[in-house]
Coordinates of N, CA and C in Angstrom, one line a residue:
Chain A
D8 N 51.7 6.7 -1.5 CA 50.6 7.5 -2.1 C 51.1 8.2 -3.4
V9 N 50.2 8.2 -4.4 CA 50.6 8.9 -5.6 C 50.6 10.4 -5.3
K10 N 51.7 11.0 -5.9 CA 51.7 12.5 -5.7 C 51.9 13.1 -7.1
V11 N 51.0 14.1 -7.3 CA 51.1 14.9 -8.6 C 51.3 16.3 -8.1
T12 N 52.3 17.0 -8.5 CA 52.6 18.3 -8.1 C 52.6 19.2 -9.3
Q13 N 52.1 20.5 -9.1 CA 52.1 21.5 -10.1 C 53.0 22.7 -9.7
S14 N 53.6 23.3 -10.6 CA 54.6 24.3 -10.2 C 54.1 25.5 -9.5
S15 N 52.9 25.9 -9.8 CA 52.3 27.1 -9.1 C 50.8 26.8 -8.7
R16 N 50.4 27.4 -7.6 CA 49.0 27.3 -7.3 C 48.2 28.5 -8.0
Y17 N 48.9 29.7 -8.0 CA 48.3 30.8 -8.6 C 49.3 31.5 -9.5
L18 N 48.8 32.0 -10.6 CA 49.7 32.7 -11.5 C 49.0 33.8 -12.2
V19 N 49.6 34.9 -12.3 CA 49.0 36.1 -13.0 C 50.0 36.5 -14.1
K20 N 49.5 36.5 -15.3 CA 50.3 36.9 -16.5 C 49.6 38.0 -17.3
R21 N 50.4 38.5 -18.2 CA 49.8 39.6 -19.1 C 49.6 39.0 -20.5
T22 N 48.6 39.5 -21.2 CA 48.3 39.1 -22.6 C 49.6 39.2 -23.4
G23 N 49.8 38.1 -24.1 CA 50.9 38.0 -25.0 C 52.2 37.3 -24.4
E24 N 52.2 37.1 -23.1 CA 53.3 36.5 -22.5 C 53.3 35.0 -22.8
K25 N 54.5 34.4 -22.7 CA 54.6 33.0 -22.9 C 54.6 32.4 -21.4
V26 N 53.7 31.4 -21.3 CA 53.5 30.8 -19.9 C 53.8 29.3 -19.9
F27 N 54.5 28.9 -18.9 CA 54.9 27.5 -18.7 C 54.2 27.0 -17.4
L28 N 53.5 25.9 -17.5 CA 52.9 25.3 -16.4 C 53.5 23.9 -16.3
E29 N 54.1 23.5 -15.2 CA 54.8 22.3 -15.1 C 54.1 21.3 -14.1
C30 N 54.2 20.0 -14.4 CA 53.5 19.0 -13.6 C 54.5 17.9 -13.5
V31 N 54.6 17.4 -12.2 CA 55.5 16.3 -11.9 C 54.8 15.2 -11.2
Q32 N 54.9 13.9 -11.6 CA 54.3 12.8 -10.8 C 55.4 11.9 -10.4
D33 N 55.2 11.2 -9.3 CA 56.3 10.4 -8.7 C 55.9 8.9 -8.7
M34 N 55.0 8.5 -9.5 CA 54.5 7.1 -9.5 C 54.8 6.3 -10.7
D35 N 55.7 6.9 -11.6 CA 56.1 6.2 -12.8 C 55.0 5.9 -13.7
H36 N 54.0 6.8 -13.7 CA 52.8 6.6 -14.6 C 53.2 6.9 -16.1
E37 N 52.6 6.1 -17.0 CA 52.9 6.3 -18.4 C 52.1 7.5 -18.9
N38 N 50.9 7.6 -18.4 CA 50.0 8.6 -19.0 C 49.9 9.9 -18.2
M39 N 50.0 11.0 -18.8 CA 49.8 12.3 -18.2 C 48.9 13.2 -19.0
F40 N 48.1 14.1 -18.3 CA 47.1 14.8 -18.9 C 47.1 16.3 -18.5
W41 N 46.7 17.2 -19.3 CA 46.4 18.5 -18.9 C 44.9 18.8 -19.3
Y42 N 44.2 19.4 -18.3 CA 42.8 19.8 -18.4 C 42.7 21.3 -18.0
R43 N 41.7 21.9 -18.5 CA 41.3 23.1 -17.9 C 39.8 23.0 -17.4
Q44 N 39.5 23.7 -16.4 CA 38.2 23.6 -15.8 C 37.6 25.0 -15.6
D45 N 36.5 25.2 -16.2 CA 35.8 26.4 -16.2 C 34.3 26.2 -15.7
P46 N 33.8 27.2 -14.9 CA 32.4 27.0 -14.4 C 31.4 26.7 -15.5
G47 N 30.6 25.6 -15.3 CA 29.6 25.2 -16.2 C 30.1 24.4 -17.4
L48 N 31.4 24.3 -17.6 CA 32.0 23.6 -18.7 C 32.7 22.3 -18.3
G49 N 32.9 22.1 -17.0 CA 33.5 20.9 -16.5 C 35.0 20.8 -16.9
L50 N 35.5 19.6 -16.9 CA 36.9 19.4 -17.2 C 37.0 19.2 -18.7
R51 N 37.9 19.9 -19.3 CA 38.1 19.7 -20.8 C 39.6 19.4 -21.0
L52 N 39.8 18.3 -21.8 CA 41.1 17.8 -22.0 C 41.8 18.7 -23.1
I53 N 43.0 19.2 -22.7 CA 43.8 20.0 -23.6 C 44.7 19.1 -24.5
Y54 N 45.6 18.4 -23.8 CA 46.5 17.5 -24.4 C 46.8 16.3 -23.4
F55 N 47.2 15.2 -24.0 CA 47.7 14.1 -23.1 C 48.9 13.5 -23.7
S56 N 49.6 12.7 -22.9 CA 50.8 12.0 -23.3 C 50.8 10.6 -22.8
Y57 N 51.1 9.6 -23.6 CA 51.1 8.2 -23.1 C 52.5 7.7 -23.1
D58 N 53.5 8.5 -23.4 CA 54.9 8.1 -23.3 C 55.8 9.3 -23.4
V59 N 57.0 9.1 -23.1 CA 58.0 10.2 -23.3 C 58.0 10.7 -24.7
K60 N 58.0 11.9 -24.9 CA 58.0 12.6 -26.3 C 56.8 12.3 -27.1
M61 N 55.8 11.6 -26.6 CA 54.6 11.3 -27.3 C 53.5 12.2 -26.7
K62 N 52.7 12.7 -27.6 CA 51.6 13.6 -27.2 C 50.4 13.5 -28.2
E63 N 49.2 13.7 -27.7 CA 48.1 13.8 -28.6 C 47.2 14.9 -28.2
K64 N 46.5 15.5 -29.1 CA 45.6 16.6 -28.8 C 44.4 16.1 -28.2
G65 N 43.9 16.9 -27.2 CA 42.6 16.6 -26.6 C 41.5 17.4 -27.3
D66 N 40.5 17.8 -26.6 CA 39.4 18.5 -27.2 C 39.6 20.0 -27.5
I67 N 40.5 20.6 -26.8 CA 40.7 22.1 -26.9 C 42.2 22.4 -27.0
P68 N 43.0 21.9 -28.0 CA 44.4 22.2 -28.0 C 44.8 23.5 -28.5
E69 N 43.9 24.3 -29.1 CA 44.3 25.5 -29.8 C 44.8 26.5 -28.8
G70 N 46.0 27.1 -29.1 CA 46.6 28.1 -28.2 C 47.6 27.5 -27.2
Y71 N 47.7 26.1 -27.2 CA 48.5 25.4 -26.2 C 49.5 24.5 -26.9
S72 N 50.6 24.2 -26.3 CA 51.5 23.1 -26.7 C 52.0 22.4 -25.4
V73 N 52.6 21.3 -25.6 CA 53.0 20.5 -24.5 C 54.4 19.9 -24.7
S74 N 55.1 19.5 -23.7 CA 56.4 18.9 -23.8 C 56.5 17.8 -22.7
R75 N 57.0 16.7 -23.2 CA 57.3 15.6 -22.2 C 58.6 15.0 -22.6
E76 N 59.7 15.5 -21.9 CA 61.0 15.1 -22.2 C 61.4 14.0 -21.2
K77 N 60.8 13.9 -20.0 CA 61.0 12.9 -19.1 C 59.7 12.3 -18.6
K78 N 59.7 11.1 -18.2 CA 58.5 10.4 -17.9 C 57.7 11.0 -16.8
E79 N 58.4 11.6 -15.8 CA 57.7 12.2 -14.7 C 57.2 13.6 -14.8
R80 N 57.6 14.2 -15.9 CA 57.3 15.7 -16.1 C 56.5 15.9 -17.4
F81 N 55.5 16.7 -17.2 CA 54.7 17.1 -18.4 C 54.4 18.6 -18.3
S82 N 54.8 19.3 -19.3 CA 54.7 20.8 -19.3 C 53.6 21.2 -20.3
L83 N 52.9 22.2 -19.8 CA 51.9 22.9 -20.7 C 52.4 24.3 -21.0
I84 N 52.4 24.7 -22.3 CA 52.9 25.9 -22.7 C 51.8 26.7 -23.4
L85 N 51.6 28.0 -22.9 CA 50.8 28.9 -23.6 C 51.7 29.9 -24.4
E86 N 51.7 29.7 -25.7 CA 52.7 30.5 -26.5 C 52.5 32.0 -26.4
S87 N 51.3 32.4 -26.4 CA 51.0 33.8 -26.3 C 49.7 33.9 -25.5
A88 N 49.8 34.1 -24.2 CA 48.6 34.1 -23.4 C 47.5 35.1 -23.8
S89 N 46.3 34.6 -23.7 CA 45.1 35.5 -24.0 C 44.2 35.5 -22.8
T90 N 43.3 36.5 -22.7 CA 42.4 36.6 -21.6 C 41.5 35.4 -21.5
N91 N 41.1 34.8 -22.7 CA 40.2 33.6 -22.6 C 40.9 32.4 -22.2
Q92 N 42.2 32.5 -21.8 CA 42.9 31.3 -21.2 C 43.0 31.4 -19.7
T93 N 42.3 32.4 -19.2 CA 42.1 32.5 -17.7 C 41.3 31.3 -17.3
S94 N 41.8 30.5 -16.4 CA 41.1 29.3 -16.0 C 41.9 28.6 -14.9
M95 N 41.3 27.5 -14.4 CA 42.0 26.5 -13.5 C 42.6 25.4 -14.4
Y96 N 43.9 25.2 -14.3 CA 44.5 24.1 -15.1 C 44.9 23.0 -14.1
L97 N 44.5 21.8 -14.5 CA 44.7 20.6 -13.7 C 45.5 19.6 -14.5
C98 N 46.5 19.1 -13.9 CA 47.3 18.0 -14.4 C 46.9 16.7 -13.8
A99 N 47.0 15.6 -14.5 CA 46.7 14.3 -13.9 C 47.6 13.3 -14.5
S100 N 47.7 12.2 -13.8 CA 48.5 11.0 -14.3 C 47.8 9.7 -14.0
S101 N 48.2 8.7 -14.8 CA 47.6 7.4 -14.5 C 48.4 6.3 -15.2
L102 N 48.2 5.1 -14.7 CA 48.6 3.9 -15.5 C 47.6 3.7 -16.6
P103 N 47.9 3.0 -17.6 CA 47.0 2.8 -18.7 C 45.7 2.2 -18.3
G104 N 44.6 2.8 -18.6 CA 43.3 2.2 -18.3 C 42.8 2.4 -16.9
L105 N 43.5 3.0 -16.0 CA 43.1 3.1 -14.6 C 42.8 4.5 -14.3
E106 N 42.4 4.7 -13.0 CA 42.0 6.0 -12.6 C 43.1 7.0 -12.7
Q107 N 42.7 8.3 -12.9 CA 43.6 9.4 -13.0 C 43.7 10.0 -11.6
F108 N 44.9 10.4 -11.3 CA 45.2 11.2 -10.1 C 45.6 12.6 -10.4
F109 N 45.0 13.5 -9.7 CA 45.1 14.9 -10.1 C 46.1 15.7 -9.2
G110 N 46.7 16.7 -9.8 CA 47.5 17.6 -9.0 C 46.6 18.7 -8.4
P111 N 47.1 19.6 -7.6 CA 46.3 20.6 -6.9 C 45.7 21.7 -7.8
G112 N 46.2 21.8 -9.0 CA 45.7 22.8 -9.9 C 46.5 24.1 -9.9
T113 N 46.5 24.8 -11.0 CA 47.0 26.1 -11.1 C 45.9 27.1 -11.6
R114 N 45.6 28.1 -10.8 CA 44.7 29.1 -11.2 C 45.4 30.2 -11.9
L115 N 45.2 30.2 -13.2 CA 45.9 31.2 -14.1 C 45.0 32.4 -14.4
T116 N 45.4 33.6 -14.2 CA 44.7 34.8 -14.6 C 45.6 35.5 -15.6
V117 N 45.0 35.8 -16.8 CA 45.7 36.5 -17.8 C 45.0 37.9 -17.9
L118 N 45.8 38.9 -17.7 CA 45.3 40.3 -17.7 C 45.4 41.0 -19.0
Chain B
Q7 N 26.2 16.9 -29.2 CA 25.7 16.2 -28.0 C 26.8 15.8 -27.1
K8 N 26.6 16.2 -25.8 CA 27.6 15.9 -24.8 C 27.7 14.4 -24.6
E9 N 28.9 13.9 -24.4 CA 29.1 12.5 -24.3 C 28.8 12.0 -22.9
V10 N 28.9 12.8 -21.9 CA 28.6 12.4 -20.5 C 27.8 13.6 -19.9
E11 N 26.6 13.2 -19.5 CA 25.7 14.2 -19.0 C 25.4 14.0 -17.5
Q12 N 25.4 15.1 -16.8 CA 25.0 15.1 -15.4 C 24.1 16.3 -15.2
N13 N 23.2 16.2 -14.2 CA 22.4 17.3 -13.8 C 23.4 18.2 -13.0
S14 N 23.4 19.5 -13.4 CA 24.4 20.4 -12.7 C 24.0 20.8 -11.3
G15 N 22.7 20.6 -11.0 CA 22.3 20.9 -9.6 C 22.0 22.4 -9.6
P16 N 22.1 23.0 -8.4 CA 22.6 22.3 -7.2 C 21.6 21.4 -6.6
L17 N 22.0 20.3 -6.0 CA 21.2 19.4 -5.3 C 21.4 19.6 -3.8
S18 N 20.3 19.8 -3.1 CA 20.4 19.9 -1.6 C 19.6 18.8 -1.0
V19 N 20.2 18.2 0.1 CA 19.6 17.2 0.9 C 19.9 17.5 2.3
P20 N 18.9 17.1 3.2 CA 19.2 17.3 4.6 C 20.2 16.2 5.1
E21 N 20.9 16.6 6.2 CA 21.8 15.7 6.8 C 21.1 14.4 7.2
G22 N 21.8 13.3 6.9 CA 21.2 11.9 7.2 C 20.4 11.3 6.1
A23 N 20.1 12.1 5.1 CA 19.3 11.6 3.9 C 20.2 10.9 2.9
I24 N 19.5 10.3 1.9 CA 20.3 9.7 0.8 C 20.3 10.7 -0.3
A25 N 21.6 10.9 -0.8 CA 21.8 11.8 -2.0 C 21.9 10.9 -3.2
S26 N 21.3 11.2 -4.3 CA 21.3 10.4 -5.5 C 21.8 11.3 -6.6
L27 N 23.0 10.9 -7.2 CA 23.6 11.6 -8.3 C 23.6 10.8 -9.5
N28 N 23.2 11.4 -10.6 CA 23.0 10.6 -11.9 C 23.9 11.0 -13.0
C29 N 24.1 10.1 -13.9 CA 25.0 10.3 -15.0 C 24.6 9.4 -16.2
T30 N 24.5 10.0 -17.4 CA 24.2 9.2 -18.6 C 25.4 9.4 -19.6
Y31 N 25.6 8.4 -20.4 CA 26.7 8.5 -21.3 C 26.2 8.0 -22.7
S32 N 26.9 8.4 -23.7 CA 26.4 8.2 -25.1 C 27.1 7.0 -25.8
D33 N 28.3 6.7 -25.4 CA 29.1 5.6 -26.1 C 28.8 4.2 -25.5
R34 N 28.1 3.4 -26.3 CA 27.7 2.1 -25.8 C 28.9 1.2 -25.5
G35 N 30.0 1.5 -26.1 CA 31.2 0.7 -25.9 C 32.0 1.0 -24.6
S36 N 31.5 2.0 -23.9 CA 32.2 2.4 -22.7 C 32.2 1.3 -21.7
Q37 N 33.3 1.1 -20.9 CA 33.5 -0.1 -20.1 C 33.7 0.2 -18.6
S38 N 34.3 1.4 -18.3 CA 34.6 1.7 -17.0 C 34.1 3.1 -16.6
F39 N 33.7 3.2 -15.3 CA 33.0 4.4 -14.9 C 33.5 4.8 -13.5
F40 N 33.8 6.1 -13.4 CA 34.4 6.6 -12.2 C 33.6 7.8 -11.6
W41 N 33.6 7.8 -10.3 CA 33.0 9.0 -9.6 C 34.2 9.7 -8.9
Y42 N 34.3 11.0 -9.1 CA 35.2 11.8 -8.4 C 34.5 12.9 -7.6
R43 N 35.1 13.2 -6.5 CA 34.5 14.3 -5.6 C 35.5 15.5 -5.7
Q44 N 35.0 16.7 -5.8 CA 35.8 17.9 -5.9 C 35.3 18.9 -4.9
Y45 N 36.0 19.2 -3.9 CA 35.7 20.3 -3.0 C 36.0 21.6 -3.6
S46 N 35.3 22.6 -3.2 CA 35.5 23.9 -3.8 C 37.0 24.4 -3.6
G47 N 37.6 24.7 -4.7 CA 39.0 25.2 -4.7 C 40.0 24.1 -4.7
K48 N 39.6 22.8 -4.7 CA 40.5 21.7 -4.7 C 40.4 20.9 -6.0
S49 N 41.3 19.9 -6.2 CA 41.3 19.1 -7.4 C 40.4 17.9 -7.1
P50 N 40.0 17.2 -8.2 CA 39.1 16.0 -8.1 C 39.9 14.9 -7.4
E51 N 39.2 14.1 -6.6 CA 39.7 12.9 -6.0 C 38.7 11.7 -6.3
L52 N 39.3 10.6 -6.6 CA 38.5 9.4 -6.9 C 37.8 8.9 -5.7
I53 N 36.5 8.6 -5.8 CA 35.9 8.0 -4.6 C 35.4 6.6 -5.0
M54 N 35.0 6.3 -6.2 CA 34.6 5.0 -6.6 C 34.7 4.7 -8.1
F55 N 34.9 3.5 -8.4 CA 34.8 3.1 -9.9 C 34.0 1.8 -10.0
I56 N 33.4 1.6 -11.1 CA 32.5 0.4 -11.4 C 32.7 0.0 -12.8
Y57 N 32.8 -1.3 -13.0 CA 33.0 -1.9 -14.3 C 31.8 -2.7 -14.8
S58 N 31.1 -3.4 -13.8 CA 30.1 -4.4 -14.1 C 28.7 -3.8 -13.8
N59 N 27.7 -4.3 -14.6 CA 26.3 -4.0 -14.3 C 26.0 -4.3 -12.8
G60 N 25.1 -3.5 -12.2 CA 24.7 -3.8 -10.9 C 25.2 -2.7 -9.9
D61 N 25.3 -3.1 -8.7 CA 25.7 -2.2 -7.6 C 27.1 -2.5 -7.1
K62 N 27.8 -1.5 -6.6 CA 29.0 -1.7 -5.9 C 29.0 -0.7 -4.7
E63 N 29.2 -1.3 -3.6 CA 29.1 -0.6 -2.3 C 30.5 -0.4 -1.7
D64 N 30.7 0.8 -1.1 CA 31.9 1.1 -0.4 C 31.6 2.1 0.7
G65 N 31.4 1.6 1.9 CA 31.0 2.4 3.0 C 29.6 3.0 2.8
R66 N 29.5 4.3 2.9 CA 28.3 5.0 2.6 C 27.9 5.2 1.2
F67 N 28.9 4.9 0.3 CA 28.7 5.1 -1.1 C 28.3 3.8 -1.9
T68 N 27.4 4.0 -2.8 CA 27.0 2.9 -3.7 C 27.0 3.4 -5.1
A69 N 27.7 2.8 -6.0 CA 27.6 3.1 -7.4 C 26.7 2.1 -8.1
Q70 N 25.9 2.5 -9.0 CA 25.0 1.6 -9.7 C 25.2 1.8 -11.2
L71 N 25.3 0.7 -11.9 CA 25.6 0.8 -13.4 C 24.5 0.0 -14.1
N72 N 24.0 0.6 -15.2 CA 23.0 -0.1 -16.1 C 23.5 0.2 -17.5
K73 N 24.3 -0.7 -18.0 CA 24.8 -0.5 -19.4 C 23.8 -0.5 -20.5
A74 N 22.7 -1.2 -20.3 CA 21.6 -1.2 -21.3 C 21.0 0.2 -21.4
S75 N 20.8 0.8 -20.3 CA 20.3 2.2 -20.3 C 21.3 3.3 -20.4
Q76 N 22.6 2.9 -20.4 CA 23.7 3.8 -20.4 C 23.6 4.8 -19.3
Y77 N 23.5 4.3 -18.1 CA 23.2 5.1 -16.9 C 24.1 4.6 -15.8
V78 N 24.7 5.6 -15.1 CA 25.4 5.2 -13.9 C 25.1 6.2 -12.8
S79 N 24.9 5.8 -11.6 CA 24.5 6.7 -10.5 C 25.4 6.5 -9.3
L80 N 25.4 7.4 -8.4 CA 26.1 7.4 -7.1 C 25.1 7.7 -6.0
L81 N 25.0 6.8 -5.1 CA 24.1 7.1 -3.9 C 25.0 7.3 -2.7
I82 N 24.7 8.3 -1.9 CA 25.4 8.6 -0.7 C 24.4 8.4 0.4
R83 N 24.6 7.4 1.3 CA 23.7 7.2 2.4 C 24.2 8.0 3.6
D84 N 23.2 8.3 4.5 CA 23.5 9.1 5.7 C 24.4 10.3 5.4
S85 N 23.9 11.1 4.4 CA 24.7 12.3 4.0 C 25.2 13.1 5.1
Q86 N 26.4 13.6 5.0 CA 27.0 14.5 6.0 C 27.3 15.8 5.4
P87 N 27.4 16.9 6.2 CA 27.8 18.2 5.6 C 29.1 18.1 4.9
S88 N 30.0 17.2 5.4 CA 31.3 17.1 4.7 C 31.2 16.5 3.3
D89 N 30.1 16.0 3.0 CA 29.9 15.4 1.6 C 29.6 16.5 0.6
S90 N 29.4 17.7 1.1 CA 29.0 18.9 0.2 C 30.2 19.1 -0.7
A91 N 30.0 19.0 -2.0 CA 31.1 19.1 -3.0 C 30.4 18.9 -4.3
T92 N 31.3 19.1 -5.3 CA 30.8 18.7 -6.7 C 31.3 17.3 -7.1
Y93 N 30.4 16.6 -7.6 CA 30.7 15.2 -7.9 C 30.7 15.0 -9.5
L94 N 31.9 14.5 -9.9 CA 32.1 14.4 -11.4 C 32.0 12.9 -11.7
C95 N 31.2 12.7 -12.8 CA 31.2 11.3 -13.4 C 32.2 11.3 -14.5
A96 N 32.9 10.2 -14.6 CA 33.9 10.1 -15.7 C 33.7 8.7 -16.4
V97 N 33.8 8.6 -17.7 CA 33.6 7.4 -18.4 C 34.8 7.1 -19.2
K98 N 35.3 5.9 -19.2 CA 36.5 5.5 -19.9 C 36.1 5.1 -21.4
Y99 N 36.9 5.6 -22.3 CA 36.7 5.3 -23.7 C 36.9 3.8 -23.9
P100 N 36.3 3.2 -24.9 CA 36.5 1.8 -25.2 C 38.0 1.4 -25.3
S101 N 38.3 0.1 -25.1 CA 39.7 -0.4 -25.2 C 40.3 0.1 -26.5
G102 N 41.6 0.3 -26.3 CA 42.4 0.7 -27.5 C 42.5 2.2 -27.6
S103 N 41.8 3.0 -26.8 CA 41.9 4.4 -26.9 C 42.9 4.9 -25.8
A104 N 43.8 5.6 -26.2 CA 44.7 6.2 -25.2 C 44.2 7.4 -24.5
R105 N 43.0 7.8 -25.0 CA 42.5 9.1 -24.6 C 41.9 9.0 -23.1
Q106 N 41.6 7.9 -22.7 CA 41.2 7.7 -21.3 C 39.8 8.2 -21.0
L107 N 39.7 9.2 -20.2 CA 38.4 9.5 -19.6 C 37.7 10.7 -20.2
T108 N 36.4 10.7 -20.2 CA 35.6 11.8 -20.5 C 34.8 12.2 -19.3
F109 N 34.8 13.4 -18.9 CA 34.2 13.9 -17.6 C 32.9 14.6 -17.9
G110 N 31.9 14.4 -17.1 CA 30.7 15.2 -17.1 C 31.0 16.5 -16.4
S111 N 30.1 17.4 -16.5 CA 30.3 18.8 -16.0 C 30.1 18.9 -14.4
G112 N 29.6 17.8 -13.8 CA 29.6 17.7 -12.4 C 28.2 18.1 -11.8
T113 N 27.9 17.6 -10.7 CA 26.7 17.9 -9.9 C 27.1 18.5 -8.6
Q114 N 26.7 19.7 -8.3 CA 27.0 20.3 -7.0 C 26.0 19.8 -5.9
L115 N 26.5 19.2 -4.9 CA 25.7 18.7 -3.8 C 26.0 19.5 -2.5
T116 N 24.9 19.9 -1.9 CA 24.9 20.6 -0.6 C 24.1 19.8 0.4
V117 N 24.8 19.4 1.5 CA 24.1 18.7 2.6 C 23.9 19.6 3.7
L118 N 22.6 19.9 4.0 CA 22.2 20.9 5.0 C 22.2 20.3 6.4
P119 N 22.9 20.9 7.3 CA 22.9 20.4 8.7 C 21.5 20.5 9.4

C-alpha cells in the first residue's frame, strides 16, 4: 500500500512564525504536491515537484516555499505565517500521469 | 471561469436510491478523469478513474464520460449511509504537463437511512 505521511495532524502557530510542514511517501513516486483545502474553494495547488530539487508553482504559491532534497520528502514552508493561511494542508504523491495518493492532512491554525 | 465545475450540493438521497454526481470541465484536451471520495475530516481517496468515452463500472459505482460534451459523472447504485461524503472530480491536464490534476470543489452527498 502507498503510504503518505505528514508530520502533524494539528498545528497552532502565531502570526509571523516560520512554519514547516513535512510530507514523506514510501512508494518511490516522482511527483509530490502540496494543496490547501478551504470550505467552498476545494483543493488548490500550492506547489508541486516532479523530481528532487525540482519545483513548480501551483495556483496559489504566494507566501509559501517548498524544498525537496530527497525523493521521498517534500516540505512546505510558510516563511511568515499569517491568519489567512489557516487551512487544511494536504500532501499528495503520484507516479507521472497516474492517480494521486493523499496524506492525512495537517490542520493549521494561525493565531 | 473555473476549469472543473461541480454542483456543491448538498445532495440528499434515500438509502437504496441511485446518487448521481456531475462534473464539467473546460479543457477539451483533457484525457483522464478521476473521482475521489472525502469523508469529513479525512483526506481524499481515489474511487474510480476513466479515460475513454462511455461507462466504466466498479461494483456499485459507475463513471460516465462524454468528451464531446466535456462531462463526466459518477453514479452510485444502492446508496448506503456509508457513502455520505464529499465527492471530488479531478481532471488531468493534457499530456506533457507536469501539473497533473485540477480538482473541482466537490459535491457533498448525504444518504438518508
